[in-house]
PDB file of N, CA and C in Angstrom:
ATOM      1  N   MET A   1     -24.080 -92.850  -1.717  1.00 63.00           N
ATOM      2  CA  MET A   1     -23.982 -93.914  -0.927  1.00 63.00           C
ATOM      3  C   MET A   1     -24.791 -94.759  -0.300  1.00 63.00           C
ATOM      4  N   PRO A   2     -25.276 -95.863  -0.354  1.00 67.00           N
ATOM      5  CA  PRO A   2     -26.110 -96.508   0.769  1.00 67.00           C
ATOM      6  C   PRO A   2     -25.467 -96.609   2.070  1.00 67.00           C
ATOM      7  N   ILE A   3     -26.495 -96.569   2.901  1.00 72.00           N
ATOM      8  CA  ILE A   3     -26.085 -96.725   4.421  1.00 72.00           C
ATOM      9  C   ILE A   3     -26.165 -98.312   4.881  1.00 72.00           C
ATOM     10  N   PRO A   4     -24.887 -98.890   5.389  1.00 76.00           N
ATOM     11  CA  PRO A   4     -24.780-100.238   5.550  1.00 76.00           C
ATOM     12  C   PRO A   4     -25.888-100.567   6.865  1.00 76.00           C
ATOM     13  N   GLU A   5     -25.952-102.146   6.458  1.00 86.00           N
ATOM     14  CA  GLU A   5     -26.983-102.394   7.536  1.00 86.00           C
ATOM     15  C   GLU A   5     -26.787-102.151   8.994  1.00 86.00           C
ATOM     16  N   MET A   6     -27.835-101.952   9.845  1.00 88.00           N
ATOM     17  CA  MET A   6     -27.429-101.734  11.392  1.00 88.00           C
ATOM     18  C   MET A   6     -26.844-102.935  11.981  1.00 88.00           C
ATOM     19  N   THR A   7     -25.704-102.469  12.591  1.00 91.00           N
ATOM     20  CA  THR A   7     -24.693-103.539  13.453  1.00 91.00           C
ATOM     21  C   THR A   7     -25.656-104.261  14.471  1.00 91.00           C
ATOM     22  N   GLU A   8     -25.283-105.293  15.222  1.00 93.00           N
ATOM     23  CA  GLU A   8     -25.945-105.879  16.439  1.00 93.00           C
ATOM     24  C   GLU A   8     -25.939-104.589  17.454  1.00 93.00           C
ATOM     25  N   SER A   9     -24.372-103.874  17.525  1.00 93.00           N
ATOM     26  CA  SER A   9     -24.556-103.222  18.702  1.00 93.00           C
ATOM     27  C   SER A   9     -25.629-101.683  18.142  1.00 93.00           C
ATOM     28  N   GLN A  10     -26.050-101.274  17.350  1.00 93.00           N
ATOM     29  CA  GLN A  10     -26.789-100.075  17.085  1.00 93.00           C
ATOM     30  C   GLN A  10     -28.311-100.841  17.254  1.00 93.00           C
ATOM     31  N   HIS A  11     -28.502-102.101  17.260  1.00 93.00           N
ATOM     32  CA  HIS A  11     -30.074-102.506  17.397  1.00 93.00           C
ATOM     33  C   HIS A  11     -30.172-102.662  19.001  1.00 93.00           C
ATOM     34  N   ARG A  12     -28.918-102.966  19.364  1.00 95.00           N
ATOM     35  CA  ARG A  12     -29.353-102.993  21.295  1.00 95.00           C
ATOM     36  C   ARG A  12     -29.100-101.447  21.535  1.00 95.00           C
ATOM     37  N   PHE A  13     -28.404-100.669  20.704  1.00 95.00           N
ATOM     38  CA  PHE A  13     -28.482 -98.636  21.502  1.00 95.00           C
ATOM     39  C   PHE A  13     -29.822 -98.494  21.120  1.00 95.00           C
ATOM     40  N   PHE A  14     -30.522 -98.931  20.026  1.00 95.00           N
ATOM     41  CA  PHE A  14     -32.310 -98.141  19.854  1.00 95.00           C
ATOM     42  C   PHE A  14     -33.091 -99.221  20.656  1.00 95.00           C
ATOM     43  N   GLU A  15     -32.621-100.446  21.143  1.00 94.00           N
ATOM     44  CA  GLU A  15     -33.609-100.827  21.876  1.00 94.00           C
ATOM     45  C   GLU A  15     -33.572-100.470  23.352  1.00 94.00           C
ATOM     46  N   LEU A  16     -32.507-100.196  23.812  1.00 93.00           N
ATOM     47  CA  LEU A  16     -32.351 -99.272  25.059  1.00 93.00           C
ATOM     48  C   LEU A  16     -32.698 -98.123  24.847  1.00 93.00           C
ATOM     49  N   MET A  17     -32.915 -97.205  23.891  1.00 93.00           N
ATOM     50  CA  MET A  17     -33.209 -95.875  23.858  1.00 93.00           C
ATOM     51  C   MET A  17     -34.470 -96.042  23.888  1.00 93.00           C
ATOM     52  N   GLU A  18     -35.520 -97.128  23.563  1.00 93.00           N
ATOM     53  CA  GLU A  18     -36.669 -97.208  23.861  1.00 93.00           C
ATOM     54  C   GLU A  18     -37.385 -96.828  25.513  1.00 93.00           C
ATOM     55  N   GLN A  19     -36.463 -97.114  26.228  1.00 91.00           N
ATOM     56  CA  GLN A  19     -36.524 -96.853  27.863  1.00 91.00           C
ATOM     57  C   GLN A  19     -36.679 -95.184  27.722  1.00 91.00           C
ATOM     58  N   ALA A  20     -36.024 -94.658  26.795  1.00 92.00           N
ATOM     59  CA  ALA A  20     -36.251 -93.053  27.232  1.00 92.00           C
ATOM     60  C   ALA A  20     -36.690 -92.683  25.830  1.00 92.00           C
ATOM     61  N   PRO A  21     -37.850 -92.600  25.483  1.00 94.00           N
ATOM     62  CA  PRO A  21     -38.334 -92.234  24.241  1.00 94.00           C
ATOM     63  C   PRO A  21     -38.244 -90.553  23.932  1.00 94.00           C
ATOM     64  N   TRP A  22     -38.192 -89.901  24.959  1.00 94.00           N
ATOM     65  CA  TRP A  22     -38.397 -88.434  24.802  1.00 94.00           C
ATOM     66  C   TRP A  22     -36.798 -87.900  24.254  1.00 94.00           C
ATOM     67  N   LEU A  23     -35.613 -89.027  24.046  1.00 96.00           N
ATOM     68  CA  LEU A  23     -34.403 -88.904  23.578  1.00 96.00           C
ATOM     69  C   LEU A  23     -34.362 -89.328  22.549  1.00 96.00           C
ATOM     70  N   GLN A  24     -35.454 -90.109  21.657  1.00 95.00           N
ATOM     71  CA  GLN A  24     -35.124 -90.525  20.468  1.00 95.00           C
ATOM     72  C   GLN A  24     -35.006 -89.723  19.476  1.00 95.00           C
ATOM     73  N   PRO A  25     -35.843 -88.543  19.561  1.00 96.00           N
ATOM     74  CA  PRO A  25     -35.958 -87.462  18.157  1.00 96.00           C
ATOM     75  C   PRO A  25     -34.328 -86.774  18.097  1.00 96.00           C
ATOM     76  N   TYR A  26     -33.190 -87.075  18.899  1.00 97.00           N
ATOM     77  CA  TYR A  26     -32.406 -86.558  18.714  1.00 97.00           C
ATOM     78  C   TYR A  26     -31.131 -87.684  18.059  1.00 97.00           C
ATOM     79  N   TRP A  27     -31.605 -88.806  17.606  1.00 96.00           N
ATOM     80  CA  TRP A  27     -30.873 -90.093  16.817  1.00 96.00           C
ATOM     81  C   TRP A  27     -31.420 -90.385  15.797  1.00 96.00           C
ATOM     82  N   ASP A  28     -31.029 -90.249  14.554  1.00 93.00           N
ATOM     83  CA  ASP A  28     -31.751 -90.712  13.428  1.00 93.00           C
ATOM     84  C   ASP A  28     -31.868 -92.126  13.216  1.00 93.00           C
ATOM     85  N   ARG A  29     -32.181 -92.833  13.642  1.00 91.00           N
ATOM     86  CA  ARG A  29     -32.324 -94.839  13.221  1.00 91.00           C
ATOM     87  C   ARG A  29     -31.949 -94.754  11.599  1.00 91.00           C
ATOM     88  N   GLU A  30     -32.904 -94.117  10.630  1.00 90.00           N
ATOM     89  CA  GLU A  30     -32.003 -94.421   9.491  1.00 90.00           C
ATOM     90  C   GLU A  30     -30.678 -94.287   8.868  1.00 90.00           C
ATOM     91  N   GLU A  31     -30.424 -92.893   9.559  1.00 90.00           N
ATOM     92  CA  GLU A  31     -29.038 -92.489   9.227  1.00 90.00           C
ATOM     93  C   GLU A  31     -27.895 -92.762  10.085  1.00 90.00           C
ATOM     94  N   ARG A  32     -28.451 -93.322  10.821  1.00 91.00           N
ATOM     95  CA  ARG A  32     -27.585 -94.070  12.178  1.00 91.00           C
ATOM     96  C   ARG A  32     -26.741 -92.805  12.357  1.00 91.00           C
ATOM     97  N   ALA A  33     -27.485 -91.841  13.153  1.00 93.00           N
ATOM     98  CA  ALA A  33     -26.607 -90.456  13.303  1.00 93.00           C
ATOM     99  C   ALA A  33     -27.030 -89.978  14.724  1.00 93.00           C
ATOM    100  N   CYS A  34     -26.371 -89.207  15.478  1.00 96.00           N
ATOM    101  CA  CYS A  34     -26.865 -88.270  16.457  1.00 96.00           C
ATOM    102  C   CYS A  34     -26.884 -87.001  16.094  1.00 96.00           C
ATOM    103  N   ARG A  35     -27.954 -86.136  16.333  1.00 96.00           N
ATOM    104  CA  ARG A  35     -28.185 -85.015  15.995  1.00 96.00           C
ATOM    105  C   ARG A  35     -27.277 -84.058  17.156  1.00 96.00           C
ATOM    106  N   VAL A  36     -26.559 -84.268  17.424  1.00 96.00           N
ATOM    107  CA  VAL A  36     -25.667 -83.686  18.789  1.00 96.00           C
ATOM    108  C   VAL A  36     -26.027 -82.083  19.066  1.00 96.00           C
ATOM    109  N   ASP A  37     -26.013 -81.600  18.032  1.00 96.00           N
ATOM    110  CA  ASP A  37     -26.275 -79.894  18.045  1.00 96.00           C
ATOM    111  C   ASP A  37     -27.532 -79.603  18.784  1.00 96.00           C
ATOM    112  N   ARG A  38     -28.723 -80.371  18.311  1.00 97.00           N
ATOM    113  CA  ARG A  38     -30.031 -80.345  18.684  1.00 97.00           C
ATOM    114  C   ARG A  38     -29.988 -81.044  20.237  1.00 97.00           C
ATOM    115  N   LEU A  39     -29.170 -82.021  20.203  1.00 97.00           N
ATOM    116  CA  LEU A  39     -29.265 -82.474  21.684  1.00 97.00           C
ATOM    117  C   LEU A  39     -28.725 -81.649  22.801  1.00 97.00           C
ATOM    118  N   THR A  40     -27.632 -81.370  22.651  1.00 96.00           N
ATOM    119  CA  THR A  40     -26.949 -80.176  23.646  1.00 96.00           C
ATOM    120  C   THR A  40     -28.085 -78.768  23.738  1.00 96.00           C
ATOM    121  N   ALA A  41     -28.294 -78.483  22.363  1.00 96.00           N
ATOM    122  CA  ALA A  41     -29.265 -77.067  22.892  1.00 96.00           C
ATOM    123  C   ALA A  41     -30.320 -77.627  23.480  1.00 96.00           C
ATOM    124  N   ALA A  42     -30.948 -78.839  23.598  1.00 96.00           N
ATOM    125  CA  ALA A  42     -32.406 -79.163  24.180  1.00 96.00           C
ATOM    126  C   ALA A  42     -31.899 -79.232  25.491  1.00 96.00           C
ATOM    127  N   MET A  43     -30.793 -80.053  26.016  1.00 95.00           N
ATOM    128  CA  MET A  43     -30.504 -80.166  27.136  1.00 95.00           C
ATOM    129  C   MET A  43     -30.422 -79.126  28.343  1.00 95.00           C
ATOM    130  N   ASP A  44     -30.223 -77.913  27.861  1.00 93.00           N
ATOM    131  CA  ASP A  44     -30.660 -76.387  28.597  1.00 93.00           C
ATOM    132  C   ASP A  44     -31.899 -76.631  29.664  1.00 93.00           C
ATOM    133  N   VAL A  45     -33.066 -77.136  28.719  1.00 95.00           N
ATOM    134  CA  VAL A  45     -34.263 -76.907  29.626  1.00 95.00           C
ATOM    135  C   VAL A  45     -34.747 -78.255  30.327  1.00 95.00           C
ATOM    136  N   TRP A  46     -33.714 -79.424  30.428  1.00 95.00           N
ATOM    137  CA  TRP A  46     -34.225 -80.645  31.070  1.00 95.00           C
ATOM    138  C   TRP A  46     -33.670 -80.707  32.428  1.00 95.00           C
ATOM    139  N   SER A  47     -33.964 -81.704  33.028  1.00 92.00           N
ATOM    140  CA  SER A  47     -33.902 -81.987  34.263  1.00 92.00           C
ATOM    141  C   SER A  47     -32.287 -82.509  34.769  1.00 92.00           C
ATOM    142  N   GLU A  48     -31.652 -82.292  35.675  1.00 91.00           N
ATOM    143  CA  GLU A  48     -30.747 -82.615  36.138  1.00 91.00           C
ATOM    144  C   GLU A  48     -30.401 -84.361  35.579  1.00 91.00           C
ATOM    145  N   GLY A  49     -31.112 -84.993  35.820  1.00 89.00           N
ATOM    146  CA  GLY A  49     -31.598 -86.694  35.426  1.00 89.00           C
ATOM    147  C   GLY A  49     -31.443 -86.837  34.335  1.00 89.00           C
ATOM    148  N   GLU A  50     -32.413 -86.227  33.787  1.00 93.00           N
ATOM    149  CA  GLU A  50     -32.671 -86.362  32.195  1.00 93.00           C
ATOM    150  C   GLU A  50     -31.445 -85.809  31.633  1.00 93.00           C
ATOM    151  N   GLN A  51     -30.603 -84.969  31.686  1.00 95.00           N
ATOM    152  CA  GLN A  51     -29.386 -84.311  30.995  1.00 95.00           C
ATOM    153  C   GLN A  51     -28.141 -85.238  31.422  1.00 95.00           C
ATOM    154  N   HIS A  52     -28.259 -85.984  32.729  1.00 93.00           N
ATOM    155  CA  HIS A  52     -27.034 -87.011  32.799  1.00 93.00           C
ATOM    156  C   HIS A  52     -27.522 -88.075  31.855  1.00 93.00           C
ATOM    157  N   LEU A  53     -28.606 -88.559  31.797  1.00 93.00           N
ATOM    158  CA  LEU A  53     -29.231 -89.803  30.759  1.00 93.00           C
ATOM    159  C   LEU A  53     -28.754 -89.555  29.576  1.00 93.00           C
ATOM    160  N   ALA A  54     -28.907 -88.319  29.204  1.00 96.00           N
ATOM    161  CA  ALA A  54     -28.896 -87.695  27.571  1.00 96.00           C
ATOM    162  C   ALA A  54     -27.274 -88.063  27.155  1.00 96.00           C
ATOM    163  N   ARG A  55     -26.430 -87.471  28.476  1.00 97.00           N
ATOM    164  CA  ARG A  55     -24.787 -87.110  27.945  1.00 97.00           C
ATOM    165  C   ARG A  55     -24.449 -89.185  28.239  1.00 97.00           C
ATOM    166  N   PHE A  56     -25.155 -90.149  29.016  1.00 95.00           N
ATOM    167  CA  PHE A  56     -24.935 -91.303  29.012  1.00 95.00           C
ATOM    168  C   PHE A  56     -25.053 -91.655  27.394  1.00 95.00           C
ATOM    169  N   PHE A  57     -25.956 -91.758  27.065  1.00 96.00           N
ATOM    170  CA  PHE A  57     -26.276 -92.459  25.722  1.00 96.00           C
ATOM    171  C   PHE A  57     -25.562 -91.478  24.898  1.00 96.00           C
ATOM    172  N   ALA A  58     -25.126 -90.548  24.783  1.00 97.00           N
ATOM    173  CA  ALA A  58     -24.180 -89.910  23.732  1.00 97.00           C
ATOM    174  C   ALA A  58     -22.700 -90.358  23.983  1.00 97.00           C
ATOM    175  N   MET A  59     -22.289 -90.893  24.708  1.00 97.00           N
ATOM    176  CA  MET A  59     -21.198 -91.406  25.721  1.00 97.00           C
ATOM    177  C   MET A  59     -21.212 -92.746  24.908  1.00 97.00           C
ATOM    178  N   VAL A  60     -22.289 -93.662  24.885  1.00 95.00           N
ATOM    179  CA  VAL A  60     -22.530 -95.207  24.435  1.00 95.00           C
ATOM    180  C   VAL A  60     -21.990 -95.023  23.092  1.00 95.00           C
ATOM    181  N   TRP A  61     -22.759 -93.792  22.459  1.00 96.00           N
ATOM    182  CA  TRP A  61     -23.157 -93.702  20.911  1.00 96.00           C
ATOM    183  C   TRP A  61     -21.822 -93.341  20.083  1.00 96.00           C
ATOM    184  N   PHE A  62     -21.196 -92.581  20.872  1.00 95.00           N
ATOM    185  CA  PHE A  62     -19.651 -91.970  20.487  1.00 95.00           C
ATOM    186  C   PHE A  62     -18.623 -92.676  20.535  1.00 95.00           C
ATOM    187  N   GLY A  63     -19.027 -93.578  21.408  1.00 95.00           N
ATOM    188  CA  GLY A  63     -17.356 -94.412  22.259  1.00 95.00           C
ATOM    189  C   GLY A  63     -16.858 -93.902  22.731  1.00 95.00           C
ATOM    190  N   GLN A  64     -16.851 -92.297  23.261  1.00 96.00           N
ATOM    191  CA  GLN A  64     -16.258 -91.609  23.895  1.00 96.00           C
ATOM    192  C   GLN A  64     -16.992 -90.792  24.689  1.00 96.00           C
ATOM    193  N   ASN A  65     -16.288 -89.706  25.708  1.00 96.00           N
ATOM    194  CA  ASN A  65     -17.187 -88.974  26.524  1.00 96.00           C
ATOM    195  C   ASN A  65     -17.096 -87.726  26.404  1.00 96.00           C
ATOM    196  N   ARG A  66     -18.069 -87.360  24.870  1.00 95.00           N
ATOM    197  CA  ARG A  66     -17.898 -85.781  24.423  1.00 95.00           C
ATOM    198  C   ARG A  66     -18.766 -84.766  25.442  1.00 95.00           C
ATOM    199  N   LEU A  67     -19.870 -85.379  25.703  1.00 96.00           N
ATOM    200  CA  LEU A  67     -20.668 -84.238  26.625  1.00 96.00           C
ATOM    201  C   LEU A  67     -20.577 -84.382  27.898  1.00 96.00           C
ATOM    202  N   GLY A  68     -19.212 -85.100  28.619  1.00 95.00           N
ATOM    203  CA  GLY A  68     -18.947 -84.827  29.898  1.00 95.00           C
ATOM    204  C   GLY A  68     -19.941 -85.544  30.807  1.00 95.00           C
ATOM    205  N   PHE A  69     -19.953 -86.994  30.792  1.00 96.00           N
ATOM    206  CA  PHE A  69     -20.967 -87.838  31.473  1.00 96.00           C
ATOM    207  C   PHE A  69     -19.930 -88.232  32.574  1.00 96.00           C
ATOM    208  N   ASP A  70     -20.369 -88.306  33.931  1.00 94.00           N
ATOM    209  CA  ASP A  70     -20.044 -88.410  34.845  1.00 94.00           C
ATOM    210  C   ASP A  70     -20.713 -89.609  35.918  1.00 94.00           C
ATOM    211  N   LEU A  71     -20.246 -90.679  36.220  1.00 91.00           N
ATOM    212  CA  LEU A  71     -21.340 -91.746  36.649  1.00 91.00           C
ATOM    213  C   LEU A  71     -21.392 -91.483  38.009  1.00 91.00           C
ATOM    214  N   LEU A  72     -20.622 -90.715  38.542  1.00 91.00           N
ATOM    215  CA  LEU A  72     -20.674 -90.408  39.990  1.00 91.00           C
ATOM    216  C   LEU A  72     -21.870 -89.661  40.440  1.00 91.00           C
ATOM    217  N   ASP A  73     -21.903 -88.313  39.500  1.00 92.00           N
ATOM    218  CA  ASP A  73     -23.093 -87.829  39.207  1.00 92.00           C
ATOM    219  C   ASP A  73     -24.093 -87.812  39.279  1.00 92.00           C
ATOM    220  N   ALA A  74     -24.209 -88.675  38.311  1.00 88.00           N
ATOM    221  CA  ALA A  74     -25.528 -89.196  37.403  1.00 88.00           C
ATOM    222  C   ALA A  74     -26.228 -90.309  38.676  1.00 88.00           C
ATOM    223  N   ALA A  75     -25.293 -91.315  39.094  1.00 86.00           N
ATOM    224  CA  ALA A  75     -26.104 -92.134  40.310  1.00 86.00           C
ATOM    225  C   ALA A  75     -26.553 -91.224  41.447  1.00 86.00           C
ATOM    226  N   ALA A  76     -25.654 -90.134  41.683  1.00 87.00           N
ATOM    227  CA  ALA A  76     -26.136 -89.106  42.943  1.00 87.00           C
ATOM    228  C   ALA A  76     -27.999 -88.749  42.735  1.00 87.00           C
ATOM    229  N   VAL A  77     -28.310 -88.297  41.258  1.00 85.00           N
ATOM    230  CA  VAL A  77     -29.278 -87.880  41.133  1.00 85.00           C
ATOM    231  C   VAL A  77     -30.405 -88.958  40.397  1.00 85.00           C
ATOM    232  N   LEU A  78     -30.250 -90.043  39.818  1.00 68.00           N
ATOM    233  CA  LEU A  78     -30.787 -90.790  39.271  1.00 68.00           C
ATOM    234  C   LEU A  78     -31.963 -91.814  40.000  1.00 68.00           C
ATOM    235  N   ASP A  79     -33.171 -91.667  39.634  1.00 66.00           N
ATOM    236  CA  ASP A  79     -34.029 -92.626  40.655  1.00 66.00           C
ATOM    237  C   ASP A  79     -33.493 -94.136  40.288  1.00 66.00           C
ATOM    238  N   HIS A  80     -34.327 -94.782  41.121  1.00 67.00           N
ATOM    239  CA  HIS A  80     -33.714 -96.046  40.922  1.00 67.00           C
ATOM    240  C   HIS A  80     -34.124 -96.811  39.730  1.00 67.00           C
ATOM    241  N   PRO A  81     -35.265 -96.670  39.339  1.00 66.00           N
ATOM    242  CA  PRO A  81     -35.602 -97.280  37.842  1.00 66.00           C
ATOM    243  C   PRO A  81     -34.475 -96.466  36.796  1.00 66.00           C
ATOM    244  N   SER A  82     -34.633 -95.297  36.829  1.00 57.00           N
ATOM    245  CA  SER A  82     -32.956 -94.899  35.730  1.00 57.00           C
ATOM    246  C   SER A  82     -32.173 -95.447  35.805  1.00 57.00           C
ATOM    247  N   ARG A  83     -31.497 -95.909  36.886  1.00 57.00           N
ATOM    248  CA  ARG A  83     -29.992 -96.602  37.311  1.00 57.00           C
ATOM    249  C   ARG A  83     -29.998 -97.889  36.583  1.00 57.00           C
ATOM    250  N   MET A  84     -30.910 -98.780  36.472  1.00 57.00           N
ATOM    251  CA  MET A  84     -31.134-100.018  36.107  1.00 57.00           C
ATOM    252  C   MET A  84     -30.332-100.281  34.510  1.00 57.00           C
TER     253      MET A  84
END
């Protein structure tokens, strides 16, 4: 079964992801899928800020808070450019 054309929301998501290139290997643009098992396994060695950003992207992707993103916790540790 062929994959349907990318939606405008998916285009915007991948454009936003360009600001965090280290996260790109965990999303398959062609298949339009998140490799959530690989993402959660990799998060163990990331900084707290990187983990918050990864959880944020996953929340946006799935449309639900599957990985426990917390806005207040994230705002407390992310540097100013990352909060933009």
